[in-house]
Coordinates of C-alpha atoms and ligand atoms in Angstrom, one line a residue:
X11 CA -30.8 3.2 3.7
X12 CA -30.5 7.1 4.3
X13 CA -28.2 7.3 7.4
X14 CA -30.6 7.7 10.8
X15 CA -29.2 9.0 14.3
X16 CA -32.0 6.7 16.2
X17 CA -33.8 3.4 15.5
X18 CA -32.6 0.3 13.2
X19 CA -31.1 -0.8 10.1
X20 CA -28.0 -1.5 8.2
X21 CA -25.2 -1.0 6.3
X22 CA -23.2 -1.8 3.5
X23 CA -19.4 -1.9 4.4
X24 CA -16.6 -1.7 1.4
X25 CA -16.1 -5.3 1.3
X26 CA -19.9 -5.6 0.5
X27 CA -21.3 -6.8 3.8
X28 CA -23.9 -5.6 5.4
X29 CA -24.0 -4.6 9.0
X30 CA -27.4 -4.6 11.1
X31 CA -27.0 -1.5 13.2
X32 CA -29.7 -0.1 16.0
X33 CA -29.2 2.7 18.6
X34 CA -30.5 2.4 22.1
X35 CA -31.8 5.3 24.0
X36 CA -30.1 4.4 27.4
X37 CA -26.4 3.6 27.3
X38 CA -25.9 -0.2 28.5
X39 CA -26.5 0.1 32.3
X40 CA -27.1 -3.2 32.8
X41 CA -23.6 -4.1 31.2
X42 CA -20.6 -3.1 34.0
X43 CA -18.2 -1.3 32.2
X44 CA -15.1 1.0 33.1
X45 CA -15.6 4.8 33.7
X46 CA -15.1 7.6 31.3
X47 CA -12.0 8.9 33.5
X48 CA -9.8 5.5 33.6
X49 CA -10.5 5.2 29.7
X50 CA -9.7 8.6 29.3
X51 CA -6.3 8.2 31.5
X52 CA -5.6 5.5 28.9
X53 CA -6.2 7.7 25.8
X54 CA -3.8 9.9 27.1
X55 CA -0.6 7.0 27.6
X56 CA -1.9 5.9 23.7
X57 CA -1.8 9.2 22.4
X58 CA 1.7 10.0 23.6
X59 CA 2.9 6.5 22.6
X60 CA 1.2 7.4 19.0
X61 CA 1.9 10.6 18.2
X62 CA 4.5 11.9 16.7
X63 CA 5.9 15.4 17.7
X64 CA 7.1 17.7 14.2
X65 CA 10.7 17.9 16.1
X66 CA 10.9 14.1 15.6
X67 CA 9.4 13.5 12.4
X68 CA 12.1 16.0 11.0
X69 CA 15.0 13.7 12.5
X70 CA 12.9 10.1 11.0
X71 CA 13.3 12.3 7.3
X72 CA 16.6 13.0 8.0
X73 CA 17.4 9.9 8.6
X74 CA 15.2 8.6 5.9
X75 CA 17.0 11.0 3.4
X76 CA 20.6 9.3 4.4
X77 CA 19.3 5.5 4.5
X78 CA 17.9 7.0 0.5
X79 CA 21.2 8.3 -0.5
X80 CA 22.8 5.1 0.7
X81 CA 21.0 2.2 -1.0
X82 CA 22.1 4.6 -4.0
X83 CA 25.5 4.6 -2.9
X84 CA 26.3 0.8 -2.7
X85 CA 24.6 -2.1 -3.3
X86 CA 22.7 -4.8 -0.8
X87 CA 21.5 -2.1 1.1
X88 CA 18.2 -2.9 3.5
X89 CA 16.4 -0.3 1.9
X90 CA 18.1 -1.2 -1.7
X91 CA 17.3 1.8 -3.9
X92 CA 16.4 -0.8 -7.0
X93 CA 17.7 0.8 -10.5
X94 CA 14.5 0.0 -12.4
X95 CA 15.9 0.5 -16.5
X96 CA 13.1 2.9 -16.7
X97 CA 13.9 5.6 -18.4
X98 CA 12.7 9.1 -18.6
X99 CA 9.0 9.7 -18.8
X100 CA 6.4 9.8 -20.8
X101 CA 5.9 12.4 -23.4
X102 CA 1.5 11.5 -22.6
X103 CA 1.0 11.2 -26.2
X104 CA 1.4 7.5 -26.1
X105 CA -1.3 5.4 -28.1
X106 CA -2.4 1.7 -28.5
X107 CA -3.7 -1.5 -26.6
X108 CA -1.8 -2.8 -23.7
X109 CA -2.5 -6.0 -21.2
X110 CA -1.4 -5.5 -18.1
X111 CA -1.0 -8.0 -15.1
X112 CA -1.0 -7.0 -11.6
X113 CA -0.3 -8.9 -8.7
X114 CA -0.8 -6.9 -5.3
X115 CA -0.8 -8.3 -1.6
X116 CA -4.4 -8.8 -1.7
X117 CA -5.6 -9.0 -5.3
X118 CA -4.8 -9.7 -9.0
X119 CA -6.0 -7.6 -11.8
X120 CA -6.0 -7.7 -15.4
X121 CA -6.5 -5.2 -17.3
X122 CA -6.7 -4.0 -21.3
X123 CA -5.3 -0.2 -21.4
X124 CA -6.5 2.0 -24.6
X125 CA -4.3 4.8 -24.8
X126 CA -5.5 7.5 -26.6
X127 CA -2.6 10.4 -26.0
X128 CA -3.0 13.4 -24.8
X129 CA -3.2 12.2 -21.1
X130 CA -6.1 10.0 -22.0
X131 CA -7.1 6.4 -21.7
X132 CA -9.6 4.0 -20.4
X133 CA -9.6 0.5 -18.8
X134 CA -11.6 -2.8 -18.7
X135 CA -10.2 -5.1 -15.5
X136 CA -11.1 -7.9 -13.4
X137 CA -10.2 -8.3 -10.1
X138 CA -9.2 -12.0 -8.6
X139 CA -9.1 -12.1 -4.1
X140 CA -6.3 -14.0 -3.3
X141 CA -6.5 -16.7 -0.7
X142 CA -4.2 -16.6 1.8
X143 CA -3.2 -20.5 0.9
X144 CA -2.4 -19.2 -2.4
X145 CA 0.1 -16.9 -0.9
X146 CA 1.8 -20.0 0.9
X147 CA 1.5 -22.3 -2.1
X148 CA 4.2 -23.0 -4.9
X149 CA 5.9 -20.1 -6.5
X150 CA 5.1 -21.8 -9.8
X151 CA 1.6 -22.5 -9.0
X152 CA 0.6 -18.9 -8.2
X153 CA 2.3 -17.4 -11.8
X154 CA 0.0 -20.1 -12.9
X155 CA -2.8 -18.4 -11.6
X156 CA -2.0 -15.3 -13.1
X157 CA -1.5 -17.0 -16.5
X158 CA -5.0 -19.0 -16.2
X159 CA -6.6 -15.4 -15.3
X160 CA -5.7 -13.8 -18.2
X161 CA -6.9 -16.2 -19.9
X162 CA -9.9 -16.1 -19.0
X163 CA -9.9 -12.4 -19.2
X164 CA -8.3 -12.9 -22.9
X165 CA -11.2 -15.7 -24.0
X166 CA -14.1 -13.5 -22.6
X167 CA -13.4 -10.4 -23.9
X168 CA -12.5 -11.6 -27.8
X169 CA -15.0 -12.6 -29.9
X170 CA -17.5 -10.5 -32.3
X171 CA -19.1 -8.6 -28.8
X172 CA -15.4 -8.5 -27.6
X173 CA -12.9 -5.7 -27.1
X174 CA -10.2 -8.0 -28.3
X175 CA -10.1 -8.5 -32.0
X176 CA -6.7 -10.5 -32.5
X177 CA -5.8 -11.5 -35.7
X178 CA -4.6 -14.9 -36.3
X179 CA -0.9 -15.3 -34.3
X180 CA -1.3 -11.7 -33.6
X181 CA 0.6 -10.9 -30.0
X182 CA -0.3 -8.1 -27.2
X183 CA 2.4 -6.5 -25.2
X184 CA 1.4 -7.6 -21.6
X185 CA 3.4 -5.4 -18.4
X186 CA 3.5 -7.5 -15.3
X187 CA 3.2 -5.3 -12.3
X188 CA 5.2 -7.4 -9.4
X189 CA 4.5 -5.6 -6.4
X190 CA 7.5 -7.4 -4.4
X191 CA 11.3 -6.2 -4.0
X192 CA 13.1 -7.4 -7.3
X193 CA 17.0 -6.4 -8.3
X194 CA 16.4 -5.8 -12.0
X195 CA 19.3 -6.0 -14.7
X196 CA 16.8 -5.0 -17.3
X197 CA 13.4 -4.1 -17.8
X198 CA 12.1 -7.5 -18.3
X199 CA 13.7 -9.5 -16.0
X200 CA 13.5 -9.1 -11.6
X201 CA 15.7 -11.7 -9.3
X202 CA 13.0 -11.9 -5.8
X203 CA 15.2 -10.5 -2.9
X204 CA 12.1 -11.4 -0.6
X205 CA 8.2 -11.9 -0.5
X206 CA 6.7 -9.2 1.6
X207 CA 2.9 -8.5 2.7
X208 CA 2.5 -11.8 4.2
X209 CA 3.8 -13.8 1.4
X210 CA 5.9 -16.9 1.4
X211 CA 5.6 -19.1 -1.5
X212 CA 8.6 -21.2 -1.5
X213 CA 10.6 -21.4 -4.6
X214 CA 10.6 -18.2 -5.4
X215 CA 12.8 -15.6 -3.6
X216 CA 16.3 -15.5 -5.2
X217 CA 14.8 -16.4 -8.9
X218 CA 13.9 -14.5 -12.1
X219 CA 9.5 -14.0 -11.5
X220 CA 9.7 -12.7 -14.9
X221 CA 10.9 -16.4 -16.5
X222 CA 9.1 -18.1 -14.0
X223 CA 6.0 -15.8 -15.2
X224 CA 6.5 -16.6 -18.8
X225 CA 6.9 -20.5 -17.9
X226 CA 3.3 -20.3 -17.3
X227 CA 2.0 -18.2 -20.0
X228 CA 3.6 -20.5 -22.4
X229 CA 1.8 -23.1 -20.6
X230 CA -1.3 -21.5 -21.2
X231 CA -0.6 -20.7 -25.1
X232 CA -1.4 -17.2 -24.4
X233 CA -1.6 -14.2 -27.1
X234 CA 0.8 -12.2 -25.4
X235 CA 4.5 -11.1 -25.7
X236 CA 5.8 -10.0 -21.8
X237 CA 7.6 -6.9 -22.4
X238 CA 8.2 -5.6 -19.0
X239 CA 7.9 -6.5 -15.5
X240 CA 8.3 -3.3 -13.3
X241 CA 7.1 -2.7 -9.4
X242 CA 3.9 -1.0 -8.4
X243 CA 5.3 2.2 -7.1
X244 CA 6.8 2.7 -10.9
X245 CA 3.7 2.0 -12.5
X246 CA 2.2 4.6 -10.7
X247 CA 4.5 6.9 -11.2
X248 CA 4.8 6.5 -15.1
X249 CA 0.4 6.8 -14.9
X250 CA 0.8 9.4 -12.6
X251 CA 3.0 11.3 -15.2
X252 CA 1.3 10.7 -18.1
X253 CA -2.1 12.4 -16.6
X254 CA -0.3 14.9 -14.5
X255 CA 2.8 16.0 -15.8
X256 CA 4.0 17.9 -12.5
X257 CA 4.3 14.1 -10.8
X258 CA 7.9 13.3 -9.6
X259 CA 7.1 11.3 -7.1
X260 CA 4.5 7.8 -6.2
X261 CA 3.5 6.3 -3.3
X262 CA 1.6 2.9 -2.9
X263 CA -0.2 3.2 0.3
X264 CA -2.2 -0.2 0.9
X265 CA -1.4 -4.0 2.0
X266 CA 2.2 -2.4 1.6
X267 CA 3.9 0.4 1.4
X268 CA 6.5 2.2 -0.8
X269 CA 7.7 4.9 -3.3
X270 CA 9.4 5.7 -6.4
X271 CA 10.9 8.6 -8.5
X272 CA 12.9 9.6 -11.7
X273 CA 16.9 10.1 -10.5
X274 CA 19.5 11.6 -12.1
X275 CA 21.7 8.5 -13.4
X276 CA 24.5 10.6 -12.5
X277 CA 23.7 10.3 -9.0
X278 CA 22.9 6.7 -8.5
X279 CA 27.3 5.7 -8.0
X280 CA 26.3 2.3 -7.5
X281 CA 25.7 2.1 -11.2
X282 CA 28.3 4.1 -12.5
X283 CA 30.2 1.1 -13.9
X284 CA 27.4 0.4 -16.1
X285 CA 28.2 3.1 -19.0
X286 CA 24.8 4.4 -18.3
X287 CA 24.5 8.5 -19.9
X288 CA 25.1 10.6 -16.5
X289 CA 22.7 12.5 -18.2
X290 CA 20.1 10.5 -18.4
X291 CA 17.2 9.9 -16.0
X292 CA 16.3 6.7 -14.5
X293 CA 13.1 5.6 -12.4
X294 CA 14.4 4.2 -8.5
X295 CA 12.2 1.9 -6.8
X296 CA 13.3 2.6 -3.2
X297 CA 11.6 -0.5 -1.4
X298 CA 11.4 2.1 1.0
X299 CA 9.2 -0.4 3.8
X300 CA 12.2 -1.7 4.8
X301 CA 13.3 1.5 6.3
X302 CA 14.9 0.9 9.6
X303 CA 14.5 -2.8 9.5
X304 CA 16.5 -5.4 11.8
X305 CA 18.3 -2.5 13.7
X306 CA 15.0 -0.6 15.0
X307 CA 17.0 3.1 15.6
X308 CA 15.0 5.2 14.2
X309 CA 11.1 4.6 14.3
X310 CA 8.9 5.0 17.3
X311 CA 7.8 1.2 17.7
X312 CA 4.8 0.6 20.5
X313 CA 4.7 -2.7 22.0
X314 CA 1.5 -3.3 19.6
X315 CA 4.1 -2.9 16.8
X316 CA 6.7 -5.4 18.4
X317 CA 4.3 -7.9 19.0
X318 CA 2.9 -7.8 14.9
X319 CA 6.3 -7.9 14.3
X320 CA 7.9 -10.9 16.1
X321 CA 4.7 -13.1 15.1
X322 CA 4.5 -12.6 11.4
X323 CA 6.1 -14.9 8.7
X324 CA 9.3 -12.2 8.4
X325 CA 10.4 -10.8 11.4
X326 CA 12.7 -7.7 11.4
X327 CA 11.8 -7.1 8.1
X328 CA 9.7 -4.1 6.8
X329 CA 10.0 -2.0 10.0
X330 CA 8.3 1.0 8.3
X331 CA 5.8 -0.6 6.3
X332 CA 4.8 -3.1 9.4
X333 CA 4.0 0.9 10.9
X334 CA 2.2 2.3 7.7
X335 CA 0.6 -0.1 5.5
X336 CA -3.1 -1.6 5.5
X337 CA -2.4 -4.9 6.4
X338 CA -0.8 -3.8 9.6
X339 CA -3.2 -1.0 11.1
X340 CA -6.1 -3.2 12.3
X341 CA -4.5 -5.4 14.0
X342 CA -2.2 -2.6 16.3
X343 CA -5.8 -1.5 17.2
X344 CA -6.8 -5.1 17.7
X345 CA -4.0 -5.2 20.0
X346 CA -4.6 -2.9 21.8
X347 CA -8.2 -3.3 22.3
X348 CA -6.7 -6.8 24.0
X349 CA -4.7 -5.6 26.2
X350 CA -7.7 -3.4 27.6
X351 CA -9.8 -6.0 27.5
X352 CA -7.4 -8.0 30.0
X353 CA -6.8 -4.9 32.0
X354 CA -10.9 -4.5 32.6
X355 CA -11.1 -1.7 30.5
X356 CA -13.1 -2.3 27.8
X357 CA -16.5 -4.5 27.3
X358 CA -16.4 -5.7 30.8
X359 CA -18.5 -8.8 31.2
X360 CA -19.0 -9.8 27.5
X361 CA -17.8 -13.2 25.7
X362 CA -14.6 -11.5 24.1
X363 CA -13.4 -14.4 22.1
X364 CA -13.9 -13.5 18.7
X365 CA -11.9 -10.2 18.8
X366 CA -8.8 -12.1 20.3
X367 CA -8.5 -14.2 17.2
X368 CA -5.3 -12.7 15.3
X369 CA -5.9 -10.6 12.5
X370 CA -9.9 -10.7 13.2
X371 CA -10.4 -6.6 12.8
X372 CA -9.2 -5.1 9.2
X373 CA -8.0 -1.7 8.6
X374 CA -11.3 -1.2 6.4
X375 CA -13.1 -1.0 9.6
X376 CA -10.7 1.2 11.3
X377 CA -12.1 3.4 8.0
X378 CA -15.6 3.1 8.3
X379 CA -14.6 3.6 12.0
X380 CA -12.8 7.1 11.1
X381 CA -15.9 7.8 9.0
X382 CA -19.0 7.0 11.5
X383 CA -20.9 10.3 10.8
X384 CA -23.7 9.8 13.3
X385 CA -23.5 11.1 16.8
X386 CA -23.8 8.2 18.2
X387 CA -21.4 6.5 16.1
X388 CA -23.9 3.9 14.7
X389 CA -21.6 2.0 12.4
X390 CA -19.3 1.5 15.1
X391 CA -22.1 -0.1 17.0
X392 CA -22.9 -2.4 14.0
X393 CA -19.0 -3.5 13.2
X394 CA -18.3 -4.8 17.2
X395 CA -21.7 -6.3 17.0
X396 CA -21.6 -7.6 13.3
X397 CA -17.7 -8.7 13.5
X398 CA -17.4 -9.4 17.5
X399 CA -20.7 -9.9 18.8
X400 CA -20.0 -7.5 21.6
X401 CA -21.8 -4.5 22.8
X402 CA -20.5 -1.0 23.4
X403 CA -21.7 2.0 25.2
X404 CA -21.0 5.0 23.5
X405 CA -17.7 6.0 26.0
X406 CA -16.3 2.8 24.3
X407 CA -16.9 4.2 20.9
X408 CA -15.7 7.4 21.2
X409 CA -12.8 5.4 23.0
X410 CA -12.4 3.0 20.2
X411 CA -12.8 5.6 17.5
X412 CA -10.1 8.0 19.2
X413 CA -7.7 4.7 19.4
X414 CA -8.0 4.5 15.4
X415 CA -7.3 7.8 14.9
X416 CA -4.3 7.9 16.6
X417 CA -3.0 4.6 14.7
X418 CA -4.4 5.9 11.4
X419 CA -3.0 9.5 11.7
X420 CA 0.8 7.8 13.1
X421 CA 0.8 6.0 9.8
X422 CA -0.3 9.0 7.6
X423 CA 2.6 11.2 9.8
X424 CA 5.2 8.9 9.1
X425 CA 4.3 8.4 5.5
X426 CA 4.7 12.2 5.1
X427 CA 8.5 11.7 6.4
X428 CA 9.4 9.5 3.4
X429 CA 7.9 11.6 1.0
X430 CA 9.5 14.1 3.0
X431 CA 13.0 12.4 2.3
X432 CA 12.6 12.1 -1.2
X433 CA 11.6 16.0 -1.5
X434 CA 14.4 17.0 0.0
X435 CA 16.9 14.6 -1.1
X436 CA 15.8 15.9 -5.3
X437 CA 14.9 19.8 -4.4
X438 CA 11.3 19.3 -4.6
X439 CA 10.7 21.9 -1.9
X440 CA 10.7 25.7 -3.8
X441 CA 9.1 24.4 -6.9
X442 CA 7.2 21.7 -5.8
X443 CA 5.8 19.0 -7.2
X444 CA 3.1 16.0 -7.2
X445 CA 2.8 13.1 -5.9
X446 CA 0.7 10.1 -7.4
X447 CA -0.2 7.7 -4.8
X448 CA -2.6 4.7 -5.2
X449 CA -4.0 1.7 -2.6
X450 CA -6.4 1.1 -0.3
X451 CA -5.8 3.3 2.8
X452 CA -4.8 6.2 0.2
X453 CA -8.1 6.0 -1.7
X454 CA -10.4 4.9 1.4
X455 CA -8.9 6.0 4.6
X456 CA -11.0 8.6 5.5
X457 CA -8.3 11.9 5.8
X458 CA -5.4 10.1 5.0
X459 CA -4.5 12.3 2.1
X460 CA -5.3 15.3 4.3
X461 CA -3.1 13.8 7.4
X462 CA -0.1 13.4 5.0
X463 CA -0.3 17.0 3.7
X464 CA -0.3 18.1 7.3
X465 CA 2.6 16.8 8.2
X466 CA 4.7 17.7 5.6
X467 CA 3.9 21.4 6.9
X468 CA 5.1 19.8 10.1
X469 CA 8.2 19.0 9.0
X470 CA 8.9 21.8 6.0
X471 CA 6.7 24.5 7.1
X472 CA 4.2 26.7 5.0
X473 CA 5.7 25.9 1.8
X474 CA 5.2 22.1 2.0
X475 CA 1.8 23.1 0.3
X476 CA 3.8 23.6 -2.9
X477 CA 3.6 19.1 -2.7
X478 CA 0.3 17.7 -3.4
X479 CA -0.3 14.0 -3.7
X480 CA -3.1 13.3 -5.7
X481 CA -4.6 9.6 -6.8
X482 CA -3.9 7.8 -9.9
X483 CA -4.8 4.2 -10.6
X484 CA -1.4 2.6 -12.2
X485 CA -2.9 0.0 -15.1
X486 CA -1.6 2.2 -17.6
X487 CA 1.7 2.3 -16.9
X488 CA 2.4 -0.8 -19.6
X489 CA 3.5 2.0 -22.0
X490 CA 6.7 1.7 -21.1
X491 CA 7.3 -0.7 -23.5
X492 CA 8.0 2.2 -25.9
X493 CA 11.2 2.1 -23.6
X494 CA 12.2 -1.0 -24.2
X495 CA 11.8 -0.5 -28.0
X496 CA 14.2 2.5 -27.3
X497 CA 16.9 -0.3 -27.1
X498 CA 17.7 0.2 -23.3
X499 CA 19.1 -2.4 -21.7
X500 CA 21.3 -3.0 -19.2
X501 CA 23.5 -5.0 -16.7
X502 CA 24.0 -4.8 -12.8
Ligands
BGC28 C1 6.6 -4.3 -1.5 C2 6.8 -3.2 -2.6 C3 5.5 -2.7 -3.0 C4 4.7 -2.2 -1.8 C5 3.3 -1.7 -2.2 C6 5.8 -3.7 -0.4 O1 5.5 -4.8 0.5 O2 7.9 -4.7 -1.0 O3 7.5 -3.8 -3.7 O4 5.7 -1.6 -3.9 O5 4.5 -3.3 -0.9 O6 2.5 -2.7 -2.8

């Protein structure tokens, strides 16, 4: 339905639902509700607690850029600076078939990769939801999962109609993209150091996902050889690369968050011991969520952020990320939106109980919140209708939708201060460079990219424009196997 500013209809929301959405010409008078000038008396305390001046996001990069140079320094660092055995990048000339295997915070993929050089390539995927009992369950029961899935991506793509023609004992080179903190001693192995994103599968953390992984593939008798097991954040960096050769840098920016980037294996002392050429280059997954974890000294944390933190599954941990990443943001506006409920701010008078349930609003409606176009911010209307069965006069909205942009716009500010580090840290600055990111709040958070760019002016000045970030998906990146052919391998 073409977008209306009056009358009825609805919606279709990311996640596929629809939302019923209708205007009315008089603004709620029979429903009490606060006045325009306590809820704009409140906008003012949020936006002080939520924004963040350009003074102090150059000391968070500052101190980003130390915390950087440290976890290269020694090892067991909170933010561990993980030598990935990747080395150099590619030359985009890379051909040939590749499986990879991707397991995010909220989905699984598999994909077949055709390379065809020169920067070129195309995918066929399928995605898998996760349920948040699988997240709980067994270690070995969810690589299960991802074996079983690839099976059936494997059985239903071969055949005559197929794009899979394997011969007879024929083996594909299969990446496995394992988006969780892993201390590598080679390309094909990762030791968990902890579940993040809401994870906590026991058996798992402390052991090699790469032979737990193959355990179950062999279960499955599956055409496939795993060559590699690298992080998300390197995938897209080596993708990145390969279609823009000016990349240096990735960012995932979705359930989680974190970066990577090709350092000088002269400058990581940590690894000096191994006999590694200083002259080399290495990719560095930096973990970089954990930024200011357990101690708290250097990130503006709200008493929304406190709260998320002290009742998830890992508290202390992923200080940054618990700020930045998508499945943090709705519920810091859910919480607050609580707390003004209790105070009689918001939707005086109205059955409020399915907004207090933990977790009940997702950041993709803090989006389509961002995005409402219409004047009376119709969707806005349909999602705490649709979601919360509540009504909202349009002060509330504009309330609500001002809330969400401070939260959203904090996130993209503070994101800008780790790419920030990492610029810095390398030289990035006169020459600049590119940054591939990929996830949800990147690609659908309405001005996040924009918000990110912004602040790096903040904190560099005019020629922060010199850095771009621009999106790449990372499926590709199984080409790395080429590395591992190179004879590469290594001990930490
Ligand atoms: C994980 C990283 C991952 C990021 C983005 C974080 O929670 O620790 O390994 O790169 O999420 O998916």
């Amino acid at each position: 339905m073409p977008l209306s500013r009056r009358g009825s209809g609805t919606l279709l929301t990311p996640t596929g639902q629809h939302l019923a959405m209708h205007t009315r010409t008089q603004d709620d008078e029979s429903l009490p509700h606060a006045t325009k000038r306590t809820m704009t008396d409140h906008l003012r305390r949020l936006e002080t607690l939520f924004t963040l001046t350009p003074q102090r996001m150059r000391m968070i990069t500052q101190s980003f850029r130390e915390t950087l140079e440290n976890g290269l320094e020694k090892v067991d660092q909170v933010v561990p600076m993980i030598p990935t055995f990747v080395f150099g990048w590619p030359s985009g000339q890379e051909q040939g078939d590749y499986l990879a295997i991707d397991l995010g915070g909220t989905n699984l993929r598999v994909c077949l990769v055709h390379l065809q050089g020169k920067g070129k390539f195309e995918v066929t995927q399928s995605k898998y939801r996760l349920s948040e009992e699988q997240k709980q369950d067994e270690g070995q029961k969810l690589f299960d999962f991802c074996a079983e899935s690839l099976k059936t991506f494997i059985d239903s793509n071969s055949g005559e109609d197929g794009i899979l023609h394997l011969e007879p004992g024929e083996k594909l080179p299969l990446g496995f993209t394992f988006s969780y903190p892993c201390k590598q001693n080679s390309i094909d192995h990762g030791i968990l150091i902890r579940w993040t994103k809401g994870f906590g599968a026991p058996n798992t953390e402390g052991e090699n996902v790469a032979e737990m992984f193959q355990k179950s593939l062999d279960k499955f008798e599956l055409p496939v050889t795993l060559t590699a097991l690298i992080n998300d954040t390197t995938g897209t960096l080596i993708a990145s690369h390969y279609v823009n050769p000016h990349t240096r840098i990735a960012c995932i920016f979705g359930t989680g968050c974190n970066a990577a980037y090709m350092e000088h294996v002269k400058d990581i002392p940590k690894i000096k011991d191994l006999g590694i050429d200083g002259g080399m280059d290495m990719v560095i997954n930096c973990e970089w969520g954990a930024f200011d974890s357990f101690e708290h000294e250097h990130l503006p944390r709200s008493k929304y952020d406190i709260s998320i933190d002290e009742s998830s599954n890992k508290p202390g941990e992923q200080a940054f990320e618990k700020l930045i990443s998508g499945r943090y943001l709705g519920e810091i506006l859910r919480l607050v939106i609580c707390e003004l409920i209790d105070d009689g701010i918001l939707f005086l008078g109205q059955n409020t109980y399915k907004v207090e349930v933990t977790n009940a609003l997702d950041t993709a409606l803090l989006s389509l919140m961002e995005s409402d176009p219409t004047e009376e911010l119709l969707m806005i209307i349909g999602i705490f209708s649709h979601f919360f069965a509540l009504e909202t006069t349009l002060a509330e909205r504009q309330f609500l939708r001002a809330i969400a942009r401070l939260i959203g716009r904090r996130a993209a500010r503070l994101s800008a201060c780790g790419i920030g580090a990492i610029v810095g840290k390398m030289g990035y600055l006169e020459n600049g460079c590119a940054v591939g990111c990929d996830g949800s709040l990147y690609n659908k958070y309405p001005g996040f990219a924009g918000r990110i760019q912004e602040g790096l002016v903040d904190i560099f000045g005019e020629k922060a424009r010199n850095i771009y970030t621009h999106h790449c998906r990372r499926w590709i990146w199984p080409m790395t196997k080429a590395r591992k052919d190179a004879g590469i391998h290594a001990h930490l």
